[in-house]
N, CA, C and O atoms as CSV, one atom per row, in Angstrom:
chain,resi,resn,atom,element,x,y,z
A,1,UNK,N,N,-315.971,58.605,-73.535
A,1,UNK,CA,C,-315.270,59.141,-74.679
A,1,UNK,C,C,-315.530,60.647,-74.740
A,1,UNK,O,O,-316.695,60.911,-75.034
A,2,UNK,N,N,-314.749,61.674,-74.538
A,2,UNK,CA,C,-314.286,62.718,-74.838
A,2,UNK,C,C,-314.391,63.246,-76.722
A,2,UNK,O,O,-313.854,62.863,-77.761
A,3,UNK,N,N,-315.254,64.150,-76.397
A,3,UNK,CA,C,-315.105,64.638,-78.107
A,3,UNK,C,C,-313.648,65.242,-78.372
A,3,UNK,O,O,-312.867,64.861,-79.244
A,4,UNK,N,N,-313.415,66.414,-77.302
A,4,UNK,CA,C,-312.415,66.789,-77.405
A,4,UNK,C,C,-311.224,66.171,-77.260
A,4,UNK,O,O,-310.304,66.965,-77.452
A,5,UNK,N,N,-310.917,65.233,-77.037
A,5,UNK,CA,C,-309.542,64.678,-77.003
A,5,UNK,C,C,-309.708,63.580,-78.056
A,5,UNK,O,O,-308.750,62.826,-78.222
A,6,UNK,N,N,-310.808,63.404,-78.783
A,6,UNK,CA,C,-310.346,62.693,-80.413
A,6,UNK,C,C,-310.053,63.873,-81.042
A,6,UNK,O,O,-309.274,63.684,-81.976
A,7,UNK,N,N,-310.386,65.065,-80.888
A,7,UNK,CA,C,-310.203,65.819,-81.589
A,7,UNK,C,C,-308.495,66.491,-81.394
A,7,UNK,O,O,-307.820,66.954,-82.314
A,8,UNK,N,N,-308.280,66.431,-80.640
A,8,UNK,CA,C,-306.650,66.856,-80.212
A,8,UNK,C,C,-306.242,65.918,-80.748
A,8,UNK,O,O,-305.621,66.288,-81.745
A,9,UNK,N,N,-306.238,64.588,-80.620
A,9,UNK,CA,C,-305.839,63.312,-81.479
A,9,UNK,C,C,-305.342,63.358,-83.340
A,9,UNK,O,O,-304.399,63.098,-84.088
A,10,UNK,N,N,-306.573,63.818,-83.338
A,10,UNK,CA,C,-306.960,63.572,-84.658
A,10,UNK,C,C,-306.120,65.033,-85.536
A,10,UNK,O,O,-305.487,64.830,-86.572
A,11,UNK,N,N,-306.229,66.216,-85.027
A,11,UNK,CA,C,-305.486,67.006,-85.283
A,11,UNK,C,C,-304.016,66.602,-85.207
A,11,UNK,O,O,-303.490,67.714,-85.237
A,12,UNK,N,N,-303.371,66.032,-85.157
A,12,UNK,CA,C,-301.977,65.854,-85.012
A,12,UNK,C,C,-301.841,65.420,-86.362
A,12,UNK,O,O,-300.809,65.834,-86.891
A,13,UNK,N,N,-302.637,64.648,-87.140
A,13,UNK,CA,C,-302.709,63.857,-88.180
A,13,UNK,C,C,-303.071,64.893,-89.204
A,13,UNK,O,O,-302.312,65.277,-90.094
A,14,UNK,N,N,-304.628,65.424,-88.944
A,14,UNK,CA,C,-305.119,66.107,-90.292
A,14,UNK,C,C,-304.855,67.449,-89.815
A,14,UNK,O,O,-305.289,68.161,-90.720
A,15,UNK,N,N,-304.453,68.092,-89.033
A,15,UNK,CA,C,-303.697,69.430,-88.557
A,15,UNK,C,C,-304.856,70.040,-88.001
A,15,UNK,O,O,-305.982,69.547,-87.931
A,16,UNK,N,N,-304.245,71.835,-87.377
A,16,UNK,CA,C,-305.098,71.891,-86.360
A,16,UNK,C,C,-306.439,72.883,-87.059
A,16,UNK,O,O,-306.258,73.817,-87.841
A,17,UNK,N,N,-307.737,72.421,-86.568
A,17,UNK,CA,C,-308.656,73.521,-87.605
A,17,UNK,C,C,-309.479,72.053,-88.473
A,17,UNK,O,O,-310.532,72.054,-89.111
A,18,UNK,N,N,-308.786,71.214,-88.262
A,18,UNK,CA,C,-309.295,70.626,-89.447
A,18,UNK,C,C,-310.273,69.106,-88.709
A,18,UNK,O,O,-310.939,68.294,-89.352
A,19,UNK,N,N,-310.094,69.133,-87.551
A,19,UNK,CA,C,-311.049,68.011,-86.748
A,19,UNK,C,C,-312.353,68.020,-86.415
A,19,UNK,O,O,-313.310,67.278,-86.639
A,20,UNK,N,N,-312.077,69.589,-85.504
A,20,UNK,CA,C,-313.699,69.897,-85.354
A,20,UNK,C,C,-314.574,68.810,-85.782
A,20,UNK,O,O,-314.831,67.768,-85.179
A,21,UNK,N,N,-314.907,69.133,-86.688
A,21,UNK,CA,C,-315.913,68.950,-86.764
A,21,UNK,C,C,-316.126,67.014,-86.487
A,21,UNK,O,O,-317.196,66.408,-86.433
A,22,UNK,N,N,-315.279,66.667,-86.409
A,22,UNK,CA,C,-315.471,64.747,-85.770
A,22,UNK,C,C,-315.964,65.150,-84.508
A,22,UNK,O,O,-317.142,64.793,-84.477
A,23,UNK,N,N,-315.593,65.831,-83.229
A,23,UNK,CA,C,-316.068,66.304,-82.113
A,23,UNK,C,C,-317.552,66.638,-82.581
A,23,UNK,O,O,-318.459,65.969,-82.085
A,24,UNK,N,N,-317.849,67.611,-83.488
A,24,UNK,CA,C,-319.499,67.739,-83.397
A,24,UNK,C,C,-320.102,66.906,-83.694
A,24,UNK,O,O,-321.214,66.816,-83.173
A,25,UNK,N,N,-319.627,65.771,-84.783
A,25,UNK,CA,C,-320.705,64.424,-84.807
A,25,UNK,C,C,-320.393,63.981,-83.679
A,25,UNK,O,O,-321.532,63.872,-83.225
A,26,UNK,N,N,-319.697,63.621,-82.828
A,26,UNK,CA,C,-319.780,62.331,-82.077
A,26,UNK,C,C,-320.643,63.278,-80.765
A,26,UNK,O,O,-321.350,62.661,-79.969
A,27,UNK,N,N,-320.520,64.465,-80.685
A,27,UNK,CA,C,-321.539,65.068,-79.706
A,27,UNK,C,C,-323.340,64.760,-80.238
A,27,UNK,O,O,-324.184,64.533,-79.371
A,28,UNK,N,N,-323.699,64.796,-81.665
A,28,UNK,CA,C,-324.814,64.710,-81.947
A,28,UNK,C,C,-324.780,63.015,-82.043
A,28,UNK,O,O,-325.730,62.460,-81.490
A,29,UNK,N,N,-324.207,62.520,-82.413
A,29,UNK,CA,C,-324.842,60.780,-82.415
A,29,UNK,C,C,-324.821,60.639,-81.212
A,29,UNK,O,O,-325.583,59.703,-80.973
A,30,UNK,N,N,-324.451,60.967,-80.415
A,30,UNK,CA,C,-324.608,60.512,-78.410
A,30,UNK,C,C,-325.530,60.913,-78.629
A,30,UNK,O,O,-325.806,59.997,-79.403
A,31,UNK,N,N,-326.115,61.331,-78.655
A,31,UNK,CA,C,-327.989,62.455,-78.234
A,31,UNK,C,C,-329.152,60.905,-78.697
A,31,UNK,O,O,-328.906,60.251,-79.711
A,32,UNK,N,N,-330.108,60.623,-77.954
A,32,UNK,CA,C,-331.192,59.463,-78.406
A,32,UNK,C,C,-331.757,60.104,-79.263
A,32,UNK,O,O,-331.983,61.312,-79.339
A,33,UNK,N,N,-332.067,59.019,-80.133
A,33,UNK,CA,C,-332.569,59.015,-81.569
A,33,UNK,C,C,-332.062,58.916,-82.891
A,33,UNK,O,O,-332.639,58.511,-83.901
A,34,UNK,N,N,-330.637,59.436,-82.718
A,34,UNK,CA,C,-329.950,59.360,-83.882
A,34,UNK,C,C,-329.739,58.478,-84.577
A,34,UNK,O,O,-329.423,57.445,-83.989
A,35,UNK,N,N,-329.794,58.416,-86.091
A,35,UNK,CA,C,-329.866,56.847,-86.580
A,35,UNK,C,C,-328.308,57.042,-87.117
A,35,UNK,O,O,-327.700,58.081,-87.372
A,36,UNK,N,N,-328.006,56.043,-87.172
A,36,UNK,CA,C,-326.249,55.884,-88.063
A,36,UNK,C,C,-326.501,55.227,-88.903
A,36,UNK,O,O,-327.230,54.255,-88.708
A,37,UNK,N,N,-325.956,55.533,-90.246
A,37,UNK,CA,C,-326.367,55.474,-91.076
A,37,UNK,C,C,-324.755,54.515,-91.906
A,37,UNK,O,O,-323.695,55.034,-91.555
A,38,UNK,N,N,-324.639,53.596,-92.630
A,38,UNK,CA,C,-323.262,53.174,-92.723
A,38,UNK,C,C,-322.086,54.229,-93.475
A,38,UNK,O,O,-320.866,54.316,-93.338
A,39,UNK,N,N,-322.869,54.815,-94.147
A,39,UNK,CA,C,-322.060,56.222,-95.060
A,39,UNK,C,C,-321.503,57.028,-93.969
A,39,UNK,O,O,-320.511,57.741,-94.124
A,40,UNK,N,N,-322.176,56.906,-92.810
A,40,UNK,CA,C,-321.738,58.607,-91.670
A,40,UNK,C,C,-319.989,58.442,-91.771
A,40,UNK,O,O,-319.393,59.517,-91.699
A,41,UNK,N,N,-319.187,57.287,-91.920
A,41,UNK,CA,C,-318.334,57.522,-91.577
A,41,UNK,C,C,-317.238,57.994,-92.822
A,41,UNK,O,O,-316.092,58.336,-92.531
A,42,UNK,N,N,-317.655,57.974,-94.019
A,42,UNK,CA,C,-316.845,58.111,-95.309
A,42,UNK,C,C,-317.257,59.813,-95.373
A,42,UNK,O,O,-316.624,60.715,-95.923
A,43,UNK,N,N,-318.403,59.881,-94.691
A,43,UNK,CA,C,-319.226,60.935,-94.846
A,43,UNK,C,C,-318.235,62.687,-94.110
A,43,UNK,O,O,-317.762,63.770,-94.456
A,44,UNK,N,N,-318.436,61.934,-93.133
A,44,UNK,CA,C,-317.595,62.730,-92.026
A,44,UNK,C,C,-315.841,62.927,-92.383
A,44,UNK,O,O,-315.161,63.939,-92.210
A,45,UNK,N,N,-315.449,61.691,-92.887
A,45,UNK,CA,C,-313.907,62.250,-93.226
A,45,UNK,C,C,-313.452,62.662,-94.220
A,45,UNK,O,O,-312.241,62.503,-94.377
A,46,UNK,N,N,-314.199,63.318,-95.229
A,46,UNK,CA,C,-314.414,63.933,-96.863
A,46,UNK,C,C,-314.771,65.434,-95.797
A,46,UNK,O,O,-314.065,66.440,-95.857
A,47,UNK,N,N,-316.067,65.299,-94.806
A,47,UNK,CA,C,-315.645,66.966,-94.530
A,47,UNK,C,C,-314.583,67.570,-94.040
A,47,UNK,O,O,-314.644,68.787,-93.866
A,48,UNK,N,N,-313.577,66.964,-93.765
A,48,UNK,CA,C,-312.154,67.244,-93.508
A,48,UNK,C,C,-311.293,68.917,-94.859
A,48,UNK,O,O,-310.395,69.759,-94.887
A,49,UNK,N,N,-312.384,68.412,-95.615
A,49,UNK,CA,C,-311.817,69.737,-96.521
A,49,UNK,C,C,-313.025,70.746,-96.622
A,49,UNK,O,O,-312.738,71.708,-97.335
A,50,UNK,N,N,-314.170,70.780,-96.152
A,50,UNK,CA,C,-314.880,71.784,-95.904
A,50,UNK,C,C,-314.157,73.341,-95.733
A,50,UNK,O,O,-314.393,74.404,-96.307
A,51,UNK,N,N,-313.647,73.147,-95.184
A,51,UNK,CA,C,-312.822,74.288,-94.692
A,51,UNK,C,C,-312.107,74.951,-95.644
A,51,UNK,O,O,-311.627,76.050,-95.367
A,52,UNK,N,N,-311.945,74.422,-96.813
A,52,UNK,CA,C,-310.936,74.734,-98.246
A,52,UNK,C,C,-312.306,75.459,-98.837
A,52,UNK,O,O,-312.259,76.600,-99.297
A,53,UNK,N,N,-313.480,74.718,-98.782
A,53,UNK,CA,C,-314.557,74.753,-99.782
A,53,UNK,C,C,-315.634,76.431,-99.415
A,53,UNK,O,O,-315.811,77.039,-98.359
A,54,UNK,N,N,-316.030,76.636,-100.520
A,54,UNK,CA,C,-317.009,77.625,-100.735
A,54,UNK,C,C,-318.581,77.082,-100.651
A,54,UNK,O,O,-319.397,77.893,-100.214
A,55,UNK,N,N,-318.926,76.136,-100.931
A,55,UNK,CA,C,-319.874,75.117,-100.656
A,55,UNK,C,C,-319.684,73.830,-100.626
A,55,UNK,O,O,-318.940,73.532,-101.560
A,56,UNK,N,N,-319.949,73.035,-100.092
A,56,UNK,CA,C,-320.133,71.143,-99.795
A,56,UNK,C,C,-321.494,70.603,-100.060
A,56,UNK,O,O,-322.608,70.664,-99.541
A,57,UNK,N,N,-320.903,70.023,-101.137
A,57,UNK,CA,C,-322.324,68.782,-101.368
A,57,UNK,C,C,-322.162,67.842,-100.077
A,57,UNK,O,O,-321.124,67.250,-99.781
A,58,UNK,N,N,-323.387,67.805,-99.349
A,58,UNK,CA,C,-323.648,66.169,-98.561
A,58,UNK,C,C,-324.951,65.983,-98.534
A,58,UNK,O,O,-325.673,66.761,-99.157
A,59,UNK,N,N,-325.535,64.833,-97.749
A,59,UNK,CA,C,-326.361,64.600,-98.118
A,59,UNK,C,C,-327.717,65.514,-96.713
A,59,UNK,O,O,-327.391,66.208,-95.750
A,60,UNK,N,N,-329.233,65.104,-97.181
A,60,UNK,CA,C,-329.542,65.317,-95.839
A,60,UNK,C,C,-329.505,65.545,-94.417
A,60,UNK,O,O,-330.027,66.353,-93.649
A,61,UNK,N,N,-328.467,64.258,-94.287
A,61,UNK,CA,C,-328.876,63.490,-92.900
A,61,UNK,C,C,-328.143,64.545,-92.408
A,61,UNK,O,O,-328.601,65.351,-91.597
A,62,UNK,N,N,-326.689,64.589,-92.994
A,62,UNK,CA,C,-325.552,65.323,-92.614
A,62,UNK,C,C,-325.501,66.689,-92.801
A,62,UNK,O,O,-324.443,67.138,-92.362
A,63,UNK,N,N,-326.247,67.555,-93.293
A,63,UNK,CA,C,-326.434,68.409,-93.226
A,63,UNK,C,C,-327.461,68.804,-92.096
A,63,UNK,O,O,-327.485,69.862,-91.468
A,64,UNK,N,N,-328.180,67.881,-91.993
A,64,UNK,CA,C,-329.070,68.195,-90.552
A,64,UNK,C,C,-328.271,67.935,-88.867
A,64,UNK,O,O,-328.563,68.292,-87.726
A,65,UNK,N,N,-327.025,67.036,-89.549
A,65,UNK,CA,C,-326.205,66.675,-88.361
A,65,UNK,C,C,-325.549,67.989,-87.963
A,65,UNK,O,O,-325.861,68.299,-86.813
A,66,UNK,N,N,-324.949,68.630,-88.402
A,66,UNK,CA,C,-324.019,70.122,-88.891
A,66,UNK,C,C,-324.420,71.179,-88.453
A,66,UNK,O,O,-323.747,72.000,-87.829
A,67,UNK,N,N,-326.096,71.292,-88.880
A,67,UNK,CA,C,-326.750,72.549,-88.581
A,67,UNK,C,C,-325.992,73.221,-87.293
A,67,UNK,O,O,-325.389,72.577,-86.434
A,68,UNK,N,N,-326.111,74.340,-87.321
A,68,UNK,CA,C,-325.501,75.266,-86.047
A,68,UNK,C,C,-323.834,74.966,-85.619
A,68,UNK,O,O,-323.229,75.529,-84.707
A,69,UNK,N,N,-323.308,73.948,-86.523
A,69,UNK,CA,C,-322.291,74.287,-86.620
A,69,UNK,C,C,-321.460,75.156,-87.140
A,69,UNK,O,O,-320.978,74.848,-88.230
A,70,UNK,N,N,-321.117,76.286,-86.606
A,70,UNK,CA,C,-320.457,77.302,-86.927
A,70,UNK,C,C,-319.184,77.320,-88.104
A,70,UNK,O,O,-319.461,78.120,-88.999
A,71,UNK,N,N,-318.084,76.745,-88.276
A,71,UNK,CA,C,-317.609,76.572,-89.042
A,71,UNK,C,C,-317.844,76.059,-90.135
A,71,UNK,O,O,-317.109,76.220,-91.109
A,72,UNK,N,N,-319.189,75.175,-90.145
A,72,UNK,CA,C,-319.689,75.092,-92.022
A,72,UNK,C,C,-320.935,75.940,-92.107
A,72,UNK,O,O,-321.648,75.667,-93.072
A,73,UNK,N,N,-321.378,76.953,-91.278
A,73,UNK,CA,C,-322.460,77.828,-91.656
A,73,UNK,C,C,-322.617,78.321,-92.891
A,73,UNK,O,O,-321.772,79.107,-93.320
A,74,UNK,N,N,-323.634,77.978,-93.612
A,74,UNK,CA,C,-323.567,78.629,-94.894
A,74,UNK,C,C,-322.819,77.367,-96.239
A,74,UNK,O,O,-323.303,77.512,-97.361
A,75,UNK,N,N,-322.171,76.697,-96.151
A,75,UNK,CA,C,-321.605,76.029,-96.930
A,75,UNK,C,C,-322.284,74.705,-97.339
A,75,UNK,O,O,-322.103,74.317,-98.493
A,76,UNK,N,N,-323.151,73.876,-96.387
A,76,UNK,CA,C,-323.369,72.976,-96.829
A,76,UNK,C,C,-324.603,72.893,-97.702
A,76,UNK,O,O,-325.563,73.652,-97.564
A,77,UNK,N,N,-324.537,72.021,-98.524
A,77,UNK,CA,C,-325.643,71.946,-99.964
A,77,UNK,C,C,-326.382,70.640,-99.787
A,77,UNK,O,O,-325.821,69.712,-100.370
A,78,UNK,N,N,-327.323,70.362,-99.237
A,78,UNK,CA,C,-327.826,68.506,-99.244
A,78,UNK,C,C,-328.626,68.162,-100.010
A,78,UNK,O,O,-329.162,67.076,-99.790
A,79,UNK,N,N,-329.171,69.204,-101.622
A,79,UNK,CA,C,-329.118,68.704,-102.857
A,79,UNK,C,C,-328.446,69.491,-104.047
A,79,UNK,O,O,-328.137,70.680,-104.128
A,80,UNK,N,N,-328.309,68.391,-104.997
A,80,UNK,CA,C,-327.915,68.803,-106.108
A,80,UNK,C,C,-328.452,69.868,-106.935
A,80,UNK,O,O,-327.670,70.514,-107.631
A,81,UNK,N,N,-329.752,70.139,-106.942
A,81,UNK,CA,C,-330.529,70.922,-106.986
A,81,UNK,C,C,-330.634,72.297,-106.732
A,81,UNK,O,O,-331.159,73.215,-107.361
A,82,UNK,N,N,-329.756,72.213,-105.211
A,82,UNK,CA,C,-329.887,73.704,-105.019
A,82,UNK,C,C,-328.352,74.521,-105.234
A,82,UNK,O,O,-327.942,75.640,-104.927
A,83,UNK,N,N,-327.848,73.517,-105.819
A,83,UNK,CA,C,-326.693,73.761,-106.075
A,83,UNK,C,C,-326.378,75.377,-106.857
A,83,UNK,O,O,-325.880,76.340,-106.273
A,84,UNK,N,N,-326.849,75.340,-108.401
A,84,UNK,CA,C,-327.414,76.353,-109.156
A,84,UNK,C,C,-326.874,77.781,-108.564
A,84,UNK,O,O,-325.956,78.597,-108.647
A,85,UNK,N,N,-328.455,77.410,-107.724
A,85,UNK,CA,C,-329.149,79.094,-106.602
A,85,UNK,C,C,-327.877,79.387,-105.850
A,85,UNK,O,O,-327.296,80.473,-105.863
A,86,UNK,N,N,-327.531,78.384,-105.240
A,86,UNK,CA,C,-326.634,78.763,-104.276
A,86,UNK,C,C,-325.011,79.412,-104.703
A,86,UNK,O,O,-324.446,80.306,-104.074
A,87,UNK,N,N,-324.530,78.794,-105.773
A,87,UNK,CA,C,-323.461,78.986,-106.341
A,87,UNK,C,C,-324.139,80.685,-106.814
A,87,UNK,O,O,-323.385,81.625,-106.563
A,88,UNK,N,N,-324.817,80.850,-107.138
A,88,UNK,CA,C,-325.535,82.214,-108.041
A,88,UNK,C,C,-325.407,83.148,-106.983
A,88,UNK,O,O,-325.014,84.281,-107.259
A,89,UNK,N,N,-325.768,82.744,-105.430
A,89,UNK,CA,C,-325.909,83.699,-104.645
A,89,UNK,C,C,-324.391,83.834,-103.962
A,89,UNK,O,O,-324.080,84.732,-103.180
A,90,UNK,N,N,-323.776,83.088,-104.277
A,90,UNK,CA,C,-322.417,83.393,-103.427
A,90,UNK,C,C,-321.608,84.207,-104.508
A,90,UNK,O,O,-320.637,84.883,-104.168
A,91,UNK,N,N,-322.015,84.131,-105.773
A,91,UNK,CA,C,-321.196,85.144,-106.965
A,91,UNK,C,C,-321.755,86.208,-106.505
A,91,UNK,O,O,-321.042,87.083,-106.014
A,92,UNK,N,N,-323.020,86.343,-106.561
A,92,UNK,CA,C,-323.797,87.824,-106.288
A,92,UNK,C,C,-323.297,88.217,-104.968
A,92,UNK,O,O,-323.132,89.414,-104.733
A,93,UNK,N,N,-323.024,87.275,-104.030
A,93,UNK,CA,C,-323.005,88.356,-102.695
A,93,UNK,C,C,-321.111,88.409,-102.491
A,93,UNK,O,O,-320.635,88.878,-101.457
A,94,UNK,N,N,-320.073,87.785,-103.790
A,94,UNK,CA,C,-319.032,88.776,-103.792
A,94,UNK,C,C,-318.720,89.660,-104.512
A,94,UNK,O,O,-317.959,90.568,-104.177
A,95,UNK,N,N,-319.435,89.505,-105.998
A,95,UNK,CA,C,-319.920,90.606,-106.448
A,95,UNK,C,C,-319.831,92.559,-105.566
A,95,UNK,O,O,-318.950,93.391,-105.782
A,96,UNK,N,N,-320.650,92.668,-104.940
A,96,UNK,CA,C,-321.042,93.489,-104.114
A,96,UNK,C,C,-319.900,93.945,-103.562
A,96,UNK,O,O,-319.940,94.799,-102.677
């Protein structure tokens, strides 16, 4: 299985820009160790609008799945908690 050609797939449907990121999970759950978790998959097709968003609530796992993914750099939130700070610092740094 090809990441990239679910992802050409899948773009036809949710348009182009907007798959990615199914290609980067299915590159990190291939890797040993990864646990799947039954949410990964409701999980993964809600980030389909990341790309609209200024920040994304998810949870842990998935935010640790993501890391160094370039197109949600900076956006994802994996608590509620830091929600606050973070919203505070993205006013302040357009502010400027």
């Amino acid at each position: 299985m090809d990441p990239k050609d679910i992802v050409t797939k899948l773009e036809k449907t949710l348009g182009v820009g907007r798959a990615d990121h199914f290609g980067h999970y299915i590159s990190q759950i291939a890797k040993p160790g990864y646990s799947y978790k039954r949410s990964d998959f409701m999980d993964v097709m809600q980030m389909c609008c990341v790309a609209e968003c200024d920040l994304f609530r998810c949870d842990k796992a998935m935010e640790n799945t993501f890391r160094g993914f370039v197109p949600f750099e900076g956006k994802l939130v994996r608590r509620f908690t830091e929600l606050p700070d973070r919203i505070e610092k993205l006013l302040d740094k357009r502010a400027s």
